[in-house]
Amino acid sequence: MTDLTEPQETSEKSVPAKPLRGKAKPRGNDGAATRKRALPEAKLLEFAELLFFAYRDFTRDPDAILRDFGFGRAHHRVLHFVNRHSGLRVADLLDILTITKQSLSRVLKQLIDQGYIVQQAGSSDRRERLLFPTERGRALAERLAAPQLVRLSEALKAAGPGSEAVLRRFLEAMVNAEERPKVSSIMASPVPHQAGSKGDG
């Protein structure tokens, strides 16, 4: 199954600045402080590699469950956001996942046809398409999340006191700066389930 997310351009801000050579000096203290805090490239590559292994194992358990349903990570992501933000507009889901309508339509059609998600017209604007999880969809979303929640809980416990705040700051900083306000807004307002009964399997 093709991954829903398309490659994103790497933000230049995420690459540590190289020390200036010659007589040129950075303006103010920000440049010097950034270079002083920046880790060597070899160490950053180690973290990049660790992120690869962490993501591999973070997705391993839900991937195995998804295969039993003939689904892939694309279905998981759609189901996750629809379950967490019941009543989400299709337009907003496209914006969150940064994918094309064609890519979303294929995955969404399967989830709707098999009774995991229902689609309804907006009450104020009938042209809007709102997405809701069915009981079946909520159950699958929770089943997929369960092993990941266990892994996160155990990792935070192993990391020690204060790790939750550090992890949150780290993950938020990994998001492109211009996208952070949007991400914070989305995460701060999960919508209560409003319509899952229609089409439940």
Short mmCIF file of N, CA and C in Angstrom, two decimals, residues 35-196:
data_model
loop_
_atom_site.label_atom_id
_atom_site.label_comp_id
_atom_site.label_asym_id
_atom_site.label_seq_id
_atom_site.Cartn_x
_atom_site.Cartn_y
_atom_site.Cartn_z
N ARG A 35 25.21 27.71 16.70
CA ARG A 35 26.35 26.87 16.35
C ARG A 35 26.91 26.17 17.59
N LYS A 36 26.84 26.84 18.71
CA LYS A 36 27.37 26.25 19.94
C LYS A 36 26.53 25.06 20.36
N ARG A 37 25.20 25.13 20.12
CA ARG A 37 24.31 24.05 20.53
C ARG A 37 24.25 22.92 19.50
N ALA A 38 24.60 23.21 18.24
CA ALA A 38 24.46 22.23 17.18
C ALA A 38 25.37 21.03 17.43
N LEU A 39 24.83 19.82 17.21
CA LEU A 39 25.61 18.61 17.38
C LEU A 39 26.43 18.31 16.13
N PRO A 40 27.50 17.55 16.25
CA PRO A 40 28.28 17.16 15.08
C PRO A 40 27.41 16.36 14.11
N GLU A 41 27.74 16.41 12.85
CA GLU A 41 26.96 15.72 11.83
C GLU A 41 26.84 14.23 12.12
N ALA A 42 27.90 13.61 12.60
CA ALA A 42 27.87 12.17 12.89
C ALA A 42 26.82 11.86 13.96
N LYS A 43 26.71 12.73 14.96
CA LYS A 43 25.73 12.51 16.02
C LYS A 43 24.31 12.70 15.50
N LEU A 44 24.12 13.71 14.64
CA LEU A 44 22.79 13.93 14.05
C LEU A 44 22.38 12.75 13.18
N LEU A 45 23.35 12.17 12.47
CA LEU A 45 23.06 11.00 11.65
C LEU A 45 22.65 9.81 12.52
N GLU A 46 23.25 9.72 13.70
CA GLU A 46 22.86 8.65 14.62
C GLU A 46 21.40 8.82 15.04
N PHE A 47 21.02 10.07 15.34
CA PHE A 47 19.63 10.32 15.73
C PHE A 47 18.67 10.05 14.56
N ALA A 48 19.10 10.41 13.36
CA ALA A 48 18.27 10.14 12.18
C ALA A 48 18.06 8.64 12.02
N GLU A 49 19.12 7.87 12.27
CA GLU A 49 19.03 6.43 12.16
C GLU A 49 18.14 5.85 13.26
N LEU A 50 18.26 6.39 14.47
CA LEU A 50 17.41 5.95 15.56
C LEU A 50 15.94 6.24 15.27
N LEU A 51 15.68 7.40 14.65
CA LEU A 51 14.30 7.73 14.27
C LEU A 51 13.76 6.70 13.28
N PHE A 52 14.59 6.27 12.37
CA PHE A 52 14.17 5.25 11.40
C PHE A 52 13.76 3.97 12.13
N PHE A 53 14.62 3.50 13.03
CA PHE A 53 14.32 2.25 13.75
C PHE A 53 13.11 2.41 14.67
N ALA A 54 13.00 3.58 15.30
CA ALA A 54 11.86 3.82 16.19
C ALA A 54 10.56 3.81 15.40
N TYR A 55 10.56 4.47 14.25
CA TYR A 55 9.34 4.51 13.42
C TYR A 55 9.02 3.13 12.87
N ARG A 56 10.06 2.39 12.51
CA ARG A 56 9.85 1.02 12.01
C ARG A 56 9.10 0.18 13.03
N ASP A 57 9.53 0.24 14.29
CA ASP A 57 8.90 -0.59 15.31
C ASP A 57 7.59 0.01 15.81
N PHE A 58 7.46 1.33 15.76
CA PHE A 58 6.22 1.99 16.16
C PHE A 58 5.07 1.60 15.23
N THR A 59 5.39 1.37 13.96
CA THR A 59 4.35 1.02 12.98
C THR A 59 4.21 -0.49 12.76
N ARG A 60 5.11 -1.28 13.34
CA ARG A 60 5.12 -2.72 13.08
C ARG A 60 3.81 -3.39 13.51
N ASP A 61 3.38 -3.15 14.75
CA ASP A 61 2.18 -3.82 15.27
C ASP A 61 0.91 -3.43 14.52
N PRO A 62 0.64 -2.12 14.33
CA PRO A 62 -0.56 -1.77 13.57
C PRO A 62 -0.50 -2.25 12.12
N ASP A 63 0.70 -2.29 11.54
CA ASP A 63 0.82 -2.80 10.16
C ASP A 63 0.33 -4.24 10.08
N ALA A 64 0.68 -5.05 11.08
CA ALA A 64 0.27 -6.45 11.09
C ALA A 64 -1.25 -6.57 11.19
N ILE A 65 -1.86 -5.71 12.01
CA ILE A 65 -3.32 -5.71 12.14
C ILE A 65 -3.97 -5.27 10.84
N LEU A 66 -3.43 -4.23 10.23
CA LEU A 66 -3.98 -3.69 8.98
C LEU A 66 -3.98 -4.73 7.87
N ARG A 67 -2.94 -5.55 7.83
CA ARG A 67 -2.85 -6.57 6.78
C ARG A 67 -4.02 -7.54 6.86
N ASP A 68 -4.50 -7.82 8.08
CA ASP A 68 -5.64 -8.73 8.23
C ASP A 68 -6.91 -8.18 7.60
N PHE A 69 -6.96 -6.85 7.44
CA PHE A 69 -8.13 -6.20 6.85
C PHE A 69 -7.90 -5.80 5.40
N GLY A 70 -6.72 -6.07 4.90
CA GLY A 70 -6.39 -5.66 3.54
C GLY A 70 -6.13 -4.15 3.44
N PHE A 71 -5.78 -3.54 4.56
CA PHE A 71 -5.51 -2.10 4.60
C PHE A 71 -4.02 -1.83 4.76
N GLY A 72 -3.66 -0.56 4.60
CA GLY A 72 -2.27 -0.14 4.78
C GLY A 72 -2.21 1.10 5.65
N ARG A 73 -1.05 1.72 5.70
CA ARG A 73 -0.85 2.89 6.56
C ARG A 73 -1.72 4.07 6.12
N ALA A 74 -2.04 4.14 4.85
CA ALA A 74 -2.92 5.21 4.37
C ALA A 74 -4.27 5.13 5.08
N HIS A 75 -4.82 3.94 5.18
CA HIS A 75 -6.10 3.74 5.85
C HIS A 75 -5.97 4.08 7.35
N HIS A 76 -4.84 3.71 7.93
CA HIS A 76 -4.61 3.97 9.35
C HIS A 76 -4.65 5.46 9.63
N ARG A 77 -3.98 6.23 8.81
CA ARG A 77 -3.90 7.68 9.04
C ARG A 77 -5.27 8.34 8.89
N VAL A 78 -5.98 7.95 7.86
CA VAL A 78 -7.32 8.51 7.67
C VAL A 78 -8.22 8.15 8.85
N LEU A 79 -8.20 6.89 9.24
CA LEU A 79 -9.04 6.43 10.34
C LEU A 79 -8.65 7.11 11.65
N HIS A 80 -7.36 7.30 11.87
CA HIS A 80 -6.90 7.96 13.09
C HIS A 80 -7.48 9.36 13.21
N PHE A 81 -7.35 10.17 12.15
CA PHE A 81 -7.79 11.56 12.24
C PHE A 81 -9.31 11.68 12.25
N VAL A 82 -10.00 10.83 11.53
CA VAL A 82 -11.46 10.87 11.56
C VAL A 82 -11.97 10.44 12.93
N ASN A 83 -11.32 9.46 13.54
CA ASN A 83 -11.73 9.02 14.87
C ASN A 83 -11.41 10.07 15.94
N ARG A 84 -10.26 10.70 15.83
CA ARG A 84 -9.87 11.71 16.82
C ARG A 84 -10.62 13.02 16.65
N HIS A 85 -11.06 13.31 15.41
CA HIS A 85 -11.70 14.59 15.11
C HIS A 85 -12.99 14.33 14.34
N SER A 86 -13.91 13.68 15.02
CA SER A 86 -15.17 13.30 14.40
C SER A 86 -15.89 14.52 13.83
N GLY A 87 -16.38 14.42 12.60
CA GLY A 87 -17.00 15.55 11.93
C GLY A 87 -16.01 16.35 11.12
N LEU A 88 -14.80 15.83 10.96
CA LEU A 88 -13.74 16.49 10.19
C LEU A 88 -14.19 16.67 8.74
N ARG A 89 -13.93 17.84 8.19
CA ARG A 89 -14.25 18.07 6.78
C ARG A 89 -13.23 17.36 5.89
N VAL A 90 -13.70 16.89 4.74
CA VAL A 90 -12.79 16.25 3.79
C VAL A 90 -11.68 17.22 3.40
N ALA A 91 -12.04 18.50 3.21
CA ALA A 91 -11.04 19.50 2.83
C ALA A 91 -9.96 19.64 3.89
N ASP A 92 -10.36 19.57 5.17
CA ASP A 92 -9.37 19.68 6.25
C ASP A 92 -8.49 18.44 6.32
N LEU A 93 -9.07 17.27 6.05
CA LEU A 93 -8.28 16.04 6.06
C LEU A 93 -7.24 16.07 4.95
N LEU A 94 -7.62 16.59 3.80
CA LEU A 94 -6.66 16.74 2.70
C LEU A 94 -5.51 17.65 3.12
N ASP A 95 -5.83 18.71 3.84
CA ASP A 95 -4.81 19.65 4.28
C ASP A 95 -3.89 19.04 5.33
N ILE A 96 -4.46 18.25 6.23
CA ILE A 96 -3.67 17.60 7.28
C ILE A 96 -2.68 16.61 6.68
N LEU A 97 -3.16 15.80 5.75
CA LEU A 97 -2.33 14.72 5.19
C LEU A 97 -1.48 15.18 4.01
N THR A 98 -1.74 16.38 3.50
CA THR A 98 -1.03 16.93 2.34
C THR A 98 -0.96 15.93 1.19
N ILE A 99 -2.13 15.47 0.78
CA ILE A 99 -2.22 14.54 -0.33
C ILE A 99 -3.23 15.05 -1.35
N THR A 100 -3.30 14.39 -2.49
CA THR A 100 -4.23 14.79 -3.53
C THR A 100 -5.62 14.22 -3.25
N LYS A 101 -6.63 14.82 -3.87
CA LYS A 101 -7.99 14.31 -3.74
C LYS A 101 -8.09 12.87 -4.24
N GLN A 102 -7.37 12.58 -5.30
CA GLN A 102 -7.40 11.23 -5.87
C GLN A 102 -6.87 10.20 -4.89
N SER A 103 -5.77 10.53 -4.23
CA SER A 103 -5.18 9.60 -3.26
C SER A 103 -6.12 9.36 -2.10
N LEU A 104 -6.73 10.43 -1.59
CA LEU A 104 -7.64 10.29 -0.46
C LEU A 104 -8.91 9.56 -0.87
N SER A 105 -9.45 9.88 -2.05
CA SER A 105 -10.72 9.29 -2.48
C SER A 105 -10.66 7.78 -2.52
N ARG A 106 -9.55 7.24 -2.99
CA ARG A 106 -9.42 5.78 -3.10
C ARG A 106 -9.49 5.12 -1.73
N VAL A 107 -8.72 5.67 -0.78
CA VAL A 107 -8.67 5.11 0.57
C VAL A 107 -9.99 5.33 1.31
N LEU A 108 -10.53 6.54 1.19
CA LEU A 108 -11.76 6.88 1.87
C LEU A 108 -12.93 6.03 1.38
N LYS A 109 -12.97 5.78 0.08
CA LYS A 109 -14.04 4.96 -0.49
C LYS A 109 -14.04 3.56 0.12
N GLN A 110 -12.85 3.00 0.29
CA GLN A 110 -12.76 1.66 0.88
C GLN A 110 -13.25 1.66 2.32
N LEU A 111 -12.88 2.68 3.08
CA LEU A 111 -13.28 2.75 4.49
C LEU A 111 -14.79 2.99 4.63
N ILE A 112 -15.36 3.76 3.72
CA ILE A 112 -16.80 4.01 3.73
C ILE A 112 -17.56 2.77 3.28
N ASP A 113 -17.11 2.17 2.18
CA ASP A 113 -17.79 0.99 1.64
C ASP A 113 -17.80 -0.17 2.62
N GLN A 114 -16.75 -0.27 3.44
CA GLN A 114 -16.65 -1.39 4.38
C GLN A 114 -17.18 -1.04 5.78
N GLY A 115 -17.78 0.15 5.90
CA GLY A 115 -18.47 0.48 7.13
C GLY A 115 -17.64 1.00 8.27
N TYR A 116 -16.48 1.59 7.98
CA TYR A 116 -15.63 2.13 9.04
C TYR A 116 -15.82 3.64 9.22
N ILE A 117 -16.28 4.30 8.17
CA ILE A 117 -16.48 5.74 8.18
C ILE A 117 -17.79 6.06 7.46
N VAL A 118 -18.50 7.08 7.94
CA VAL A 118 -19.68 7.58 7.23
C VAL A 118 -19.41 9.03 6.84
N GLN A 119 -20.01 9.43 5.73
CA GLN A 119 -19.84 10.78 5.20
C GLN A 119 -21.21 11.46 5.16
N GLN A 120 -21.26 12.69 5.69
CA GLN A 120 -22.52 13.43 5.72
C GLN A 120 -22.30 14.85 5.22
N ALA A 121 -23.38 15.45 4.72
CA ALA A 121 -23.31 16.83 4.28
C ALA A 121 -23.32 17.74 5.50
N GLY A 122 -22.66 18.88 5.40
CA GLY A 122 -22.63 19.84 6.50
C GLY A 122 -24.01 20.42 6.73
N SER A 123 -24.31 20.79 7.97
CA SER A 123 -25.62 21.34 8.30
C SER A 123 -25.79 22.77 7.79
N SER A 124 -24.73 23.56 7.84
CA SER A 124 -24.81 24.95 7.38
C SER A 124 -24.45 25.09 5.91
N ASP A 125 -23.58 24.22 5.43
CA ASP A 125 -23.19 24.24 4.02
C ASP A 125 -23.30 22.82 3.50
N ARG A 126 -24.33 22.57 2.69
CA ARG A 126 -24.59 21.22 2.21
C ARG A 126 -23.51 20.72 1.26
N ARG A 127 -22.66 21.62 0.79
CA ARG A 127 -21.58 21.20 -0.10
C ARG A 127 -20.41 20.59 0.67
N GLU A 128 -20.35 20.90 1.96
CA GLU A 128 -19.28 20.33 2.79
C GLU A 128 -19.52 18.84 3.01
N ARG A 129 -18.45 18.07 3.02
CA ARG A 129 -18.54 16.64 3.34
C ARG A 129 -17.83 16.41 4.67
N LEU A 130 -18.61 15.97 5.65
CA LEU A 130 -18.09 15.73 6.99
C LEU A 130 -17.93 14.23 7.21
N LEU A 131 -16.84 13.87 7.89
CA LEU A 131 -16.51 12.46 8.09
C LEU A 131 -16.65 12.07 9.56
N PHE A 132 -17.30 10.93 9.80
CA PHE A 132 -17.50 10.41 11.15
C PHE A 132 -17.11 8.93 11.19
N PRO A 133 -16.52 8.49 12.30
CA PRO A 133 -16.23 7.05 12.44
C PRO A 133 -17.51 6.32 12.84
N THR A 134 -17.68 5.12 12.36
CA THR A 134 -18.76 4.27 12.86
C THR A 134 -18.26 3.56 14.10
N GLU A 135 -19.13 2.81 14.76
CA GLU A 135 -18.68 2.02 15.91
C GLU A 135 -17.58 1.05 15.48
N ARG A 136 -17.76 0.50 14.31
CA ARG A 136 -16.75 -0.42 13.77
C ARG A 136 -15.43 0.32 13.53
N GLY A 137 -15.54 1.53 13.01
CA GLY A 137 -14.34 2.33 12.76
C GLY A 137 -13.63 2.72 14.04
N ARG A 138 -14.40 3.09 15.06
CA ARG A 138 -13.79 3.45 16.35
C ARG A 138 -13.07 2.26 16.96
N ALA A 139 -13.71 1.09 16.84
CA ALA A 139 -13.09 -0.12 17.41
C ALA A 139 -11.77 -0.43 16.73
N LEU A 140 -11.71 -0.30 15.41
CA LEU A 140 -10.47 -0.58 14.69
C LEU A 140 -9.42 0.46 15.01
N ALA A 141 -9.81 1.73 15.07
CA ALA A 141 -8.85 2.79 15.39
C ALA A 141 -8.23 2.56 16.76
N GLU A 142 -9.05 2.16 17.72
CA GLU A 142 -8.54 1.90 19.07
C GLU A 142 -7.65 0.67 19.10
N ARG A 143 -8.00 -0.33 18.31
CA ARG A 143 -7.17 -1.54 18.25
C ARG A 143 -5.81 -1.24 17.64
N LEU A 144 -5.78 -0.39 16.64
CA LEU A 144 -4.51 -0.02 15.99
C LEU A 144 -3.65 0.84 16.91
N ALA A 145 -4.30 1.69 17.70
CA ALA A 145 -3.55 2.59 18.59
C ALA A 145 -3.01 1.88 19.82
N ALA A 146 -3.69 0.81 20.26
CA ALA A 146 -3.35 0.17 21.53
C ALA A 146 -1.87 -0.20 21.66
N PRO A 147 -1.28 -0.94 20.70
CA PRO A 147 0.14 -1.29 20.88
C PRO A 147 1.07 -0.09 20.81
N GLN A 148 0.67 0.93 20.08
CA GLN A 148 1.49 2.13 20.00
C GLN A 148 1.47 2.91 21.31
N LEU A 149 0.31 2.92 21.97
CA LEU A 149 0.22 3.60 23.26
C LEU A 149 1.07 2.88 24.31
N VAL A 150 1.08 1.56 24.25
CA VAL A 150 1.90 0.79 25.18
C VAL A 150 3.38 1.10 24.94
N ARG A 151 3.77 1.14 23.69
CA ARG A 151 5.18 1.42 23.35
C ARG A 151 5.57 2.81 23.81
N LEU A 152 4.72 3.80 23.58
CA LEU A 152 5.01 5.17 24.01
C LEU A 152 5.11 5.26 25.53
N SER A 153 4.18 4.62 26.21
CA SER A 153 4.17 4.65 27.67
C SER A 153 5.44 4.04 28.24
N GLU A 154 5.85 2.91 27.70
CA GLU A 154 7.05 2.24 28.20
C GLU A 154 8.31 3.04 27.89
N ALA A 155 8.34 3.66 26.71
CA ALA A 155 9.51 4.45 26.33
C ALA A 155 9.64 5.69 27.21
N LEU A 156 8.52 6.34 27.50
CA LEU A 156 8.55 7.52 28.37
C LEU A 156 8.99 7.15 29.78
N LYS A 157 8.51 6.01 30.25
CA LYS A 157 8.90 5.54 31.59
C LYS A 157 10.40 5.26 31.64
N ALA A 158 10.92 4.64 30.59
CA ALA A 158 12.34 4.32 30.54
C ALA A 158 13.20 5.58 30.42
N ALA A 159 12.65 6.60 29.77
CA ALA A 159 13.41 7.85 29.57
C ALA A 159 13.55 8.65 30.85
N GLY A 160 12.68 8.40 31.83
CA GLY A 160 12.84 9.04 33.13
C GLY A 160 12.01 10.30 33.31
N PRO A 161 12.09 10.88 34.51
CA PRO A 161 11.31 12.07 34.85
C PRO A 161 11.56 13.23 33.88
N GLY A 162 10.50 13.93 33.53
CA GLY A 162 10.63 15.09 32.65
C GLY A 162 10.66 14.76 31.18
N SER A 163 10.66 13.46 30.85
CA SER A 163 10.80 13.08 29.45
C SER A 163 9.59 13.46 28.60
N GLU A 164 8.41 13.51 29.24
CA GLU A 164 7.20 13.85 28.47
C GLU A 164 7.29 15.25 27.88
N ALA A 165 7.70 16.20 28.70
CA ALA A 165 7.81 17.58 28.22
C ALA A 165 8.90 17.72 27.17
N VAL A 166 10.02 17.03 27.38
CA VAL A 166 11.12 17.09 26.41
C VAL A 166 10.69 16.47 25.09
N LEU A 167 9.99 15.34 25.15
CA LEU A 167 9.55 14.68 23.93
C LEU A 167 8.57 15.56 23.17
N ARG A 168 7.65 16.21 23.89
CA ARG A 168 6.69 17.08 23.22
C ARG A 168 7.39 18.24 22.52
N ARG A 169 8.35 18.86 23.21
CA ARG A 169 9.08 19.98 22.59
C ARG A 169 9.85 19.51 21.37
N PHE A 170 10.46 18.32 21.47
CA PHE A 170 11.24 17.78 20.36
C PHE A 170 10.34 17.52 19.14
N LEU A 171 9.21 16.85 19.36
CA LEU A 171 8.32 16.51 18.25
C LEU A 171 7.72 17.76 17.62
N GLU A 172 7.35 18.72 18.45
CA GLU A 172 6.81 19.97 17.92
C GLU A 172 7.86 20.71 17.09
N ALA A 173 9.11 20.66 17.55
CA ALA A 173 10.18 21.34 16.82
C ALA A 173 10.50 20.65 15.50
N MET A 174 10.18 19.36 15.39
CA MET A 174 10.41 18.63 14.14
C MET A 174 9.41 19.02 13.06
N VAL A 175 8.29 19.58 13.47
CA VAL A 175 7.29 20.05 12.51
C VAL A 175 7.78 21.36 11.89
N ASN A 176 7.57 21.53 10.58
CA ASN A 176 7.95 22.78 9.93
C ASN A 176 7.36 23.96 10.68
N ALA A 177 8.16 24.99 10.88
CA ALA A 177 7.76 26.13 11.71
C ALA A 177 6.43 26.74 11.28
N GLU A 178 6.22 26.86 9.97
CA GLU A 178 4.99 27.49 9.49
C GLU A 178 3.75 26.62 9.72
N GLU A 179 3.97 25.32 9.98
CA GLU A 179 2.85 24.41 10.20
C GLU A 179 2.51 24.23 11.68
N ARG A 180 3.38 24.68 12.57
CA ARG A 180 3.18 24.41 14.00
C ARG A 180 1.89 25.00 14.57
N PRO A 181 1.52 26.24 14.24
CA PRO A 181 0.25 26.76 14.77
C PRO A 181 -0.94 25.92 14.34
N LYS A 182 -0.94 25.47 13.09
CA LYS A 182 -2.04 24.65 12.59
C LYS A 182 -2.09 23.31 13.32
N VAL A 183 -0.93 22.69 13.52
CA VAL A 183 -0.87 21.40 14.20
C VAL A 183 -1.35 21.55 15.65
N SER A 184 -0.91 22.62 16.31
CA SER A 184 -1.34 22.85 17.70
C SER A 184 -2.84 23.04 17.78
N SER A 185 -3.41 23.75 16.81
CA SER A 185 -4.85 23.99 16.79
C SER A 185 -5.62 22.70 16.59
N ILE A 186 -5.14 21.86 15.69
CA ILE A 186 -5.80 20.57 15.41
C ILE A 186 -5.77 19.69 16.65
N MET A 187 -4.60 19.59 17.28
CA MET A 187 -4.45 18.71 18.42
C MET A 187 -5.20 19.20 19.66
N ALA A 188 -5.45 20.50 19.72
CA ALA A 188 -6.11 21.06 20.90
C ALA A 188 -7.62 20.92 20.85
N SER A 189 -8.15 20.50 19.71
CA SER A 189 -9.62 20.49 19.60
C SER A 189 -10.17 19.23 18.97
N PRO A 190 -9.94 18.05 19.58
CA PRO A 190 -10.61 16.85 19.07
C PRO A 190 -12.11 17.00 19.25
N VAL A 191 -12.87 16.64 18.21
CA VAL A 191 -14.32 16.82 18.23
C VAL A 191 -15.00 15.58 18.77
N PRO A 192 -15.94 15.71 19.72
CA PRO A 192 -16.65 14.53 20.23
C PRO A 192 -17.39 13.80 19.12
N HIS A 193 -17.53 12.49 19.26
CA HIS A 193 -18.27 11.72 18.27
C HIS A 193 -19.71 12.19 18.23
N GLN A 194 -20.19 12.45 17.01
CA GLN A 194 -21.52 12.99 16.88
C GLN A 194 -22.45 12.11 16.04
N ALA A 195 -21.88 11.35 15.12
CA ALA A 195 -22.77 10.67 14.19
C ALA A 195 -22.37 9.26 13.88
N GLY A 196 -21.70 8.53 14.64
CA GLY A 196 -21.19 7.22 14.24
C GLY A 196 -22.22 6.14 14.05
#
